[in-house]
XYZ file of C-alpha atoms in Angstrom:
489
model
C -0.124 0.223 -0.028
C 1.319 3.544 -0.841
C 2.077 6.208 1.550
C -0.783 8.331 0.458
C -3.322 5.350 0.678
C -2.309 4.474 4.157
C -2.740 8.061 5.238
C -6.044 8.319 3.567
C -7.103 5.178 5.346
C -5.938 6.421 8.763
C -7.822 9.692 8.309
C -11.005 7.589 7.379
C -11.353 6.406 10.973
C -11.314 9.790 12.701
C -14.418 11.584 13.882
C -13.055 14.878 15.169
C -14.726 18.112 16.455
C -13.859 21.426 15.708
C -14.685 24.865 16.615
C -17.171 27.228 14.894
C -20.320 26.943 12.859
C -18.347 27.103 9.474
C -15.659 24.354 8.438
C -12.004 25.744 9.274
C -9.573 25.613 6.530
C -7.793 22.720 8.155
C -10.887 20.570 8.250
C -11.849 21.363 4.560
C -8.156 20.120 3.539
C -8.467 16.945 5.858
C -11.829 16.005 4.347
C -10.345 16.315 1.027
C -7.436 14.427 1.978
C -9.595 11.323 3.532
C -10.961 12.273 6.625
C -14.046 9.916 7.251
C -16.171 11.993 10.002
C -16.776 14.977 12.194
C -18.748 15.184 15.258
C -20.736 18.086 15.958
C -21.496 19.835 19.344
C -23.400 22.744 20.412
C -20.733 24.907 19.438
C -21.134 24.117 16.130
C -25.055 24.647 16.002
C -26.809 27.594 14.631
C -30.117 26.290 14.234
C -31.291 23.600 12.163
C -30.956 25.278 8.734
C -27.458 26.867 9.642
C -26.501 23.384 10.916
C -27.445 21.681 7.653
C -25.867 24.405 5.545
C -22.637 23.486 7.536
C -23.172 19.733 6.994
C -23.768 20.558 3.417
C -20.491 22.478 3.252
C -18.739 19.247 4.913
C -20.268 16.984 2.284
C -18.726 19.520 -0.535
C -15.369 18.653 0.610
C -16.266 14.992 0.789
C -19.848 13.608 -0.088
C -19.468 10.331 2.014
C -18.423 12.150 5.152
C -20.150 10.809 8.285
C -21.565 13.701 10.191
C -22.356 12.670 13.821
C -24.125 14.361 16.637
C -24.583 13.627 20.238
C -28.715 13.953 20.320
C -30.022 11.965 23.086
C -33.231 14.050 23.765
C -33.705 14.762 27.488
C -30.673 16.220 29.427
C -28.280 15.787 26.589
C -28.896 17.474 23.273
C -26.584 19.347 20.904
C -29.269 20.725 18.267
C -31.504 22.285 21.022
C -28.838 23.318 23.265
C -29.915 26.753 23.233
C -33.252 26.269 24.894
C -33.420 22.589 25.956
C -34.763 19.257 24.531
C -38.476 19.189 23.276
C -38.159 15.639 23.880
C -38.296 13.750 27.373
C -35.144 11.365 28.011
C -34.938 8.110 28.339
C -36.000 7.353 32.050
C -39.190 9.288 31.334
C -39.790 6.948 28.316
C -39.353 3.963 30.335
C -41.489 5.157 32.996
C -44.155 5.970 30.669
C -43.768 2.292 29.580
C -45.119 2.579 26.047
C -42.591 1.170 23.353
C -44.751 2.872 20.445
C -44.513 6.103 22.263
C -40.750 5.545 22.495
C -40.599 4.754 18.920
C -42.654 8.103 17.776
C -40.350 9.998 19.918
C -37.199 8.521 18.406
C -38.630 9.204 15.129
C -39.105 12.657 15.546
C -35.602 13.066 17.005
C -34.473 11.508 13.864
C -36.654 14.048 11.937
C -34.562 16.744 13.761
C -31.190 15.174 13.323
C -31.922 14.394 9.732
C -33.031 18.033 9.124
C -29.572 19.087 10.406
C -27.786 16.951 8.164
C -26.051 14.483 10.195
C -25.447 11.055 9.430
C -25.130 9.210 12.622
C -26.698 9.913 16.064
C -24.682 9.167 19.106
C -27.698 7.510 20.719
C -29.490 5.953 22.507
C -28.114 5.020 25.941
C -28.953 1.377 26.765
C -27.094 1.157 29.830
C -28.995 -0.288 32.793
C -29.115 2.032 35.621
C -28.090 -0.449 38.207
C -26.587 2.035 40.837
C -28.870 5.346 41.495
C -25.540 7.057 42.696
C -24.485 6.927 38.947
C -23.083 10.325 38.277
C -23.395 10.407 34.473
C -25.923 8.081 33.334
C -28.970 8.493 35.567
C -32.116 9.778 33.881
C -30.204 9.038 30.260
C -30.881 5.516 31.059
C -34.585 3.698 30.219
C -34.235 2.194 33.889
C -32.863 -0.346 35.944
C -34.629 -3.116 34.432
C -32.608 -5.014 31.671
C -35.596 -6.042 29.862
C -37.286 -3.013 29.829
C -34.083 -1.152 28.815
C -33.656 -3.381 26.098
C -37.476 -3.191 24.617
C -37.280 0.831 24.783
C -33.685 0.733 23.417
C -34.922 -1.595 20.439
C -37.857 0.692 19.827
C -35.717 4.067 20.008
C -33.502 2.459 17.568
C -36.248 1.186 15.231
C -37.734 4.677 15.356
C -34.682 6.896 14.918
C -33.485 4.651 11.874
C -36.859 4.725 10.430
C -35.938 8.695 9.925
C -32.892 7.617 7.859
C -30.628 8.298 10.574
C -28.065 5.711 11.980
C -28.201 5.012 15.741
C -25.604 4.231 17.971
C -26.242 1.996 21.030
C -23.851 3.069 23.988
C -21.752 2.689 26.336
C -20.715 -0.901 25.755
C -20.612 -3.130 27.693
C -22.560 -1.045 30.052
C -21.924 2.024 32.249
C -24.735 1.743 34.581
C -23.387 0.183 37.706
C -20.569 2.792 38.312
C -20.184 5.763 40.456
C -17.287 7.576 38.343
C -17.889 9.884 35.717
C -15.590 8.352 32.751
C -14.892 12.396 31.642
C -13.043 12.657 34.815
C -11.626 9.352 35.732
C -11.799 5.659 34.666
C -14.790 3.835 36.257
C -15.075 0.332 37.151
C -17.652 -2.199 37.080
C -16.982 -4.940 39.639
C -19.799 -7.048 39.101
C -19.060 -10.881 37.969
C -19.171 -12.057 34.597
C -22.877 -13.849 35.332
C -24.230 -10.592 36.372
C -22.758 -8.543 33.481
C -24.263 -11.352 31.282
C -27.602 -11.104 32.938
C -28.030 -7.378 33.460
C -25.629 -5.333 31.098
C -25.390 -7.255 27.826
C -29.413 -7.992 27.307
C -30.172 -4.259 26.183
C -26.924 -4.682 23.482
C -28.313 -7.791 22.365
C -31.544 -6.276 21.814
C -30.202 -3.519 19.956
C -28.238 -5.431 17.702
C -31.543 -7.413 17.008
C -32.997 -4.129 15.962
C -30.746 -3.512 13.571
C -28.652 -0.645 15.114
C -25.853 0.519 12.816
C -23.257 1.521 15.518
C -22.386 0.706 18.931
C -20.139 3.134 21.144
C -17.916 1.272 23.620
C -17.377 3.003 27.165
C -14.201 3.938 28.631
C -14.815 1.425 31.596
C -12.905 -1.345 33.410
C -14.444 -4.591 33.551
C -12.310 -6.890 35.620
C -14.409 -9.885 34.945
C -14.100 -9.624 31.324
C -10.376 -8.163 30.967
C -7.814 -6.252 32.833
C -7.650 -3.566 30.054
C -10.286 -0.648 29.777
C -13.120 -1.703 27.173
C -11.895 0.875 24.648
C -8.657 -0.841 24.382
C -9.512 -4.581 25.108
C -9.618 -6.975 22.307
C -11.539 -9.260 24.541
C -14.471 -6.743 24.981
C -14.711 -5.334 21.359
C -13.893 -8.332 19.084
C -14.446 -11.244 21.576
C -17.474 -10.083 23.235
C -19.000 -7.497 21.107
C -18.147 -8.845 17.699
C -17.720 -12.762 18.170
C -20.220 -13.508 20.958
C -22.766 -10.886 20.384
C -22.425 -11.032 16.417
C -22.380 -7.270 15.971
C -21.064 -6.540 12.502
C -21.533 -2.521 12.170
C -19.527 0.234 13.356
C -17.799 0.495 16.768
C -17.093 3.823 17.667
C -15.043 5.044 20.699
C -16.331 7.548 23.339
C -14.444 10.721 23.080
C -10.616 9.804 23.556
C -9.651 13.115 25.518
C -11.929 11.912 28.447
C -9.789 11.488 31.333
C -10.869 7.794 31.667
C -8.087 6.635 29.021
C -6.371 10.276 28.768
C -4.978 9.482 31.831
C -3.311 6.387 30.724
C -1.758 7.005 27.337
C -1.014 9.935 24.798
C -4.215 10.471 22.227
C -2.108 8.723 19.374
C -1.542 5.775 21.314
C -5.110 5.350 22.620
C -6.525 5.616 18.956
C -3.903 2.521 17.824
C -4.873 0.548 20.820
C -8.541 1.068 20.019
C -8.129 0.296 16.677
C -6.025 -2.764 17.331
C -8.673 -4.008 19.760
C -11.599 -3.710 17.100
C -12.895 -0.149 17.097
C -13.568 1.222 13.950
C -14.099 4.790 14.231
C -11.644 7.102 16.827
C -14.169 9.887 18.434
C -12.231 13.125 19.039
C -14.167 15.856 20.827
C -11.505 18.453 20.775
C -9.234 19.371 18.187
C -6.405 22.091 17.999
C -7.093 25.189 16.271
C -5.068 24.392 13.112
C -5.968 20.766 13.107
C -2.278 19.608 14.053
C -3.774 17.085 16.695
C -5.895 15.283 13.835
C -2.746 14.861 11.578
C -0.777 13.749 14.748
C -3.405 10.874 15.215
C -3.030 10.138 11.422
C 0.647 9.806 11.865
C 0.518 7.565 14.981
C -1.925 5.314 13.178
C 0.284 5.148 9.852
C 3.293 4.787 12.110
C 2.007 1.606 14.236
C 0.822 0.240 10.824
C 4.577 0.484 9.715
C 5.879 -0.879 12.926
C 3.602 -3.706 12.735
C 1.790 -3.027 16.077
C -1.611 -2.396 14.105
C -2.222 -4.684 11.274
C -2.751 -3.068 7.914
C -5.936 -5.382 7.455
C -7.416 -4.231 10.715
C -6.847 -0.470 9.814
C -8.444 -1.468 6.343
C -11.576 -3.360 7.993
C -12.152 -0.360 10.061
C -12.110 2.201 7.305
C -14.404 -0.289 5.503
C -17.210 -0.147 7.978
C -16.995 3.735 7.988
C -17.606 3.573 4.141
C -20.548 0.934 4.921
C -22.076 3.520 7.220
C -21.830 6.321 4.753
C -23.332 4.140 2.334
C -26.215 3.020 4.476
C -27.004 6.734 5.223
C -26.955 7.261 1.072
C -29.582 4.732 0.660
C -31.678 6.192 3.475
C -32.625 9.364 1.131
C -36.172 8.550 0.711
C -36.826 7.653 4.440
C -35.493 11.206 5.257
C -37.781 12.595 2.635
C -40.610 11.043 4.010
C -39.997 12.010 7.849
C -39.505 15.273 7.091
C -43.453 15.707 6.196
C -44.104 13.750 9.427
C -44.313 16.251 11.926
C -46.133 14.968 15.427
C -47.170 18.132 16.905
C -47.407 18.248 20.739
C -45.615 14.609 21.110
C -42.829 15.694 23.379
C -44.982 17.487 25.845
C -47.647 14.433 25.774
C -44.666 11.977 26.420
C -43.225 14.109 29.366
C -46.746 14.011 30.877
C -47.085 10.357 30.695
C -43.942 10.066 32.491
C -45.066 12.131 35.687
C -45.740 10.494 38.982
C -46.889 12.027 42.259
C -47.240 10.749 45.698
C -49.888 11.179 46.672
C -51.310 10.249 43.283
C -54.280 12.691 43.627
C -53.300 16.167 42.869
C -54.132 18.337 46.103
C -55.323 20.967 44.040
C -53.718 23.128 41.477
C -51.461 26.199 42.455
C -53.884 29.311 42.200
C -50.964 31.847 43.063
C -47.393 32.399 41.712
C -45.104 30.077 43.800
C -41.588 30.751 44.849
C -39.411 28.157 43.244
C -36.211 26.973 44.917
C -34.077 24.953 42.433
C -31.417 22.907 43.785
C -28.996 21.385 41.130
C -25.475 20.127 40.809
C -23.444 21.795 37.972
C -23.816 19.841 34.835
C -21.637 17.039 33.769
C -19.463 17.220 30.900
C -21.888 14.920 29.012
C -24.902 17.441 29.394
C -22.448 20.117 28.336
C -23.972 23.581 28.283
C -27.581 22.726 27.438
C -29.690 25.401 28.823
C -33.329 23.581 29.367
C -36.223 25.780 30.622
C -36.256 25.581 34.296
C -39.549 24.589 36.453
C -39.627 28.099 37.823
C -39.543 29.426 34.111
C -42.095 27.195 33.054
C -44.275 27.821 36.088
C -43.948 31.425 35.005
C -45.419 30.769 31.844
C -48.442 29.522 33.261
C -48.576 31.446 36.665
C -46.920 35.058 36.106
C -45.326 36.589 38.956
C -43.532 33.221 39.776
C -40.020 33.817 41.523
C -37.051 31.383 41.188
C -33.894 31.232 43.058
C -31.146 28.826 42.102
C -29.057 27.142 44.762
C -25.841 25.169 44.392
C -23.821 23.002 46.598
C -22.307 26.212 48.408
C -25.437 28.313 48.429
C -28.113 28.622 51.391
C -31.654 28.738 51.427
C -33.599 32.007 50.832
C -35.961 33.354 53.731
C -38.847 30.958 53.475
C -41.123 32.721 56.120
C -43.729 34.218 53.475
C -46.383 31.492 53.833
C -48.582 33.465 51.780
C -46.901 32.441 48.688
C -46.614 28.787 47.860
C -43.354 27.119 47.822
C -42.216 24.735 45.265
C -38.730 23.042 45.657
C -37.026 21.534 42.713
C -34.281 19.085 43.086
C -32.192 16.800 40.401
C -30.699 13.687 41.642
C -31.016 14.311 45.392
C -30.528 10.752 46.070
C -26.898 11.482 45.002
C -26.234 14.712 46.878
C -25.810 14.863 50.509
C -25.804 18.664 50.646
C -29.123 18.701 48.801
C -31.082 16.060 50.994
C -29.664 18.357 54.013
C -31.107 21.573 52.168
C -34.513 20.068 51.439
C -34.956 18.799 54.768
C -34.327 22.185 56.151
C -36.553 23.705 53.903
C -39.256 21.154 54.807
C -38.891 21.978 58.405
C -39.961 25.571 57.528
C -42.250 24.947 55.360
C -44.075 21.614 55.436
C -46.636 22.635 52.803
C -44.115 22.982 50.221
C -44.163 20.771 47.244
C -41.322 18.775 46.022
C -40.254 17.986 42.400
C -37.507 15.580 41.661
C -36.423 16.092 38.020
C -33.615 13.330 38.259
C -33.448 9.718 39.467
C -36.494 9.542 41.946
C -35.680 8.909 45.855
C -37.777 8.427 49.119
C -40.861 10.763 48.701
C -40.616 14.132 50.351
C -42.810 16.845 51.284
C -46.728 17.256 51.069
C -46.547 16.485 47.439
C -43.616 14.634 45.679
C -43.869 14.742 42.017
C -41.171 13.159 39.797
C -40.509 14.168 36.206
C -37.701 11.693 35.391
C -35.796 14.115 33.653
C -34.923 17.687 33.289
C -35.786 18.420 29.413
C -37.522 21.394 28.561
C -40.499 19.397 27.817
C -40.611 17.583 31.066
C -40.333 20.988 33.050
C -43.535 22.190 31.054
C -45.250 19.138 31.675
C -44.541 19.466 35.367
C -45.606 23.110 35.546
C -49.114 22.450 33.830
C -49.661 19.826 36.286
C -48.731 21.960 39.177
C -51.190 24.655 37.786
C -54.075 22.093 37.306
C -53.699 22.041 33.343
C -53.457 18.448 32.958
């Protein structure tokens, strides 16, 4: 193989991010030289039309480029980062319990992703949320029951791919039983192989059976399977995912700058080892301003081939799967045209409303006056990014003008709660994970036992006169909760 062919093949397996809403010069050049993909983040999005124009510019340089985006709905959105997702996330859909509803929501998310010109959606999460303390999965999971996660994951994949966009099940072999965020450190799943087989793998088997086009591996240590992180493990990616589960589509890594693996090896070495293990595409969330980091990855891959550390056949197979996904996308042009005419008005709010649960089940009567909303939340994880969903207080302000909201983080204090003439709503997110939040919640309820508590994350023990759970913090979920509190549901 010539030097030029090897360079093109090495570029074909990379999916880097970049800055701005127009392709920088280095990216145009890399695409012309064989770069196989890019990944879009909120920083690249200027509305659907602007993002579609960006995707079209990328395809002018390379018609078969894979344009990826991380659009889960719920708390993780890139295309709607400016205002929050119009769609409830996975846990809300799992609680609603209607697979056809899940399929319809995913089809509409696919409609949006297709309108933005993207090829591949890094979704859905099919991790089983086995530990409610999990700092990075939580409401991104369909739930804690493997069978239910598998059913809803399969329905979500079918819905999204019916819109002509490729789905990507993540984070193989399962990120749900961890208490470490892989953006910050290497998580370990310390369950036995038997438990992993029974709990974590069934949703991936269901996703494969549903025809998912891609699987994302997680930066996870699973000692019962291998001593290496899953991203770098041939036992996990080839032995388990390919040979045992029979997956034949594209395997993409999670972003290689995440500390879970970045603390172990330089970027080029991570890319080489992941490819050797069985990955086909390397996700790189952050690139240098002039693209030097992307070319350094290319050179590390080609150097490993020349040194015999990465088989040329393995690299060729990975590049072939990238081309196969691009060809599948091209073949779905009619599906994308059809879904463009398939708006499902009101579905997001209806789906979010179906996920609401209250204790006691009967509403005590609607709020008739504008409340004070005390909102307690930890700062968002890197997975969520800078999405700015409508808060519950803002949503209540739409139906009860005069609503006042105060935001409290872990270093904050409660406001003055003595004004009993104004109803009090306390909104918390994942209180089960945060001792400071539970402490402030207890303090607030001692002062105002009449307060209504709204949990927008993973539910814990009921608290307050009314405990309303939304199972997600999307804009759709906030509006659904506000309408319930105001008696409009």
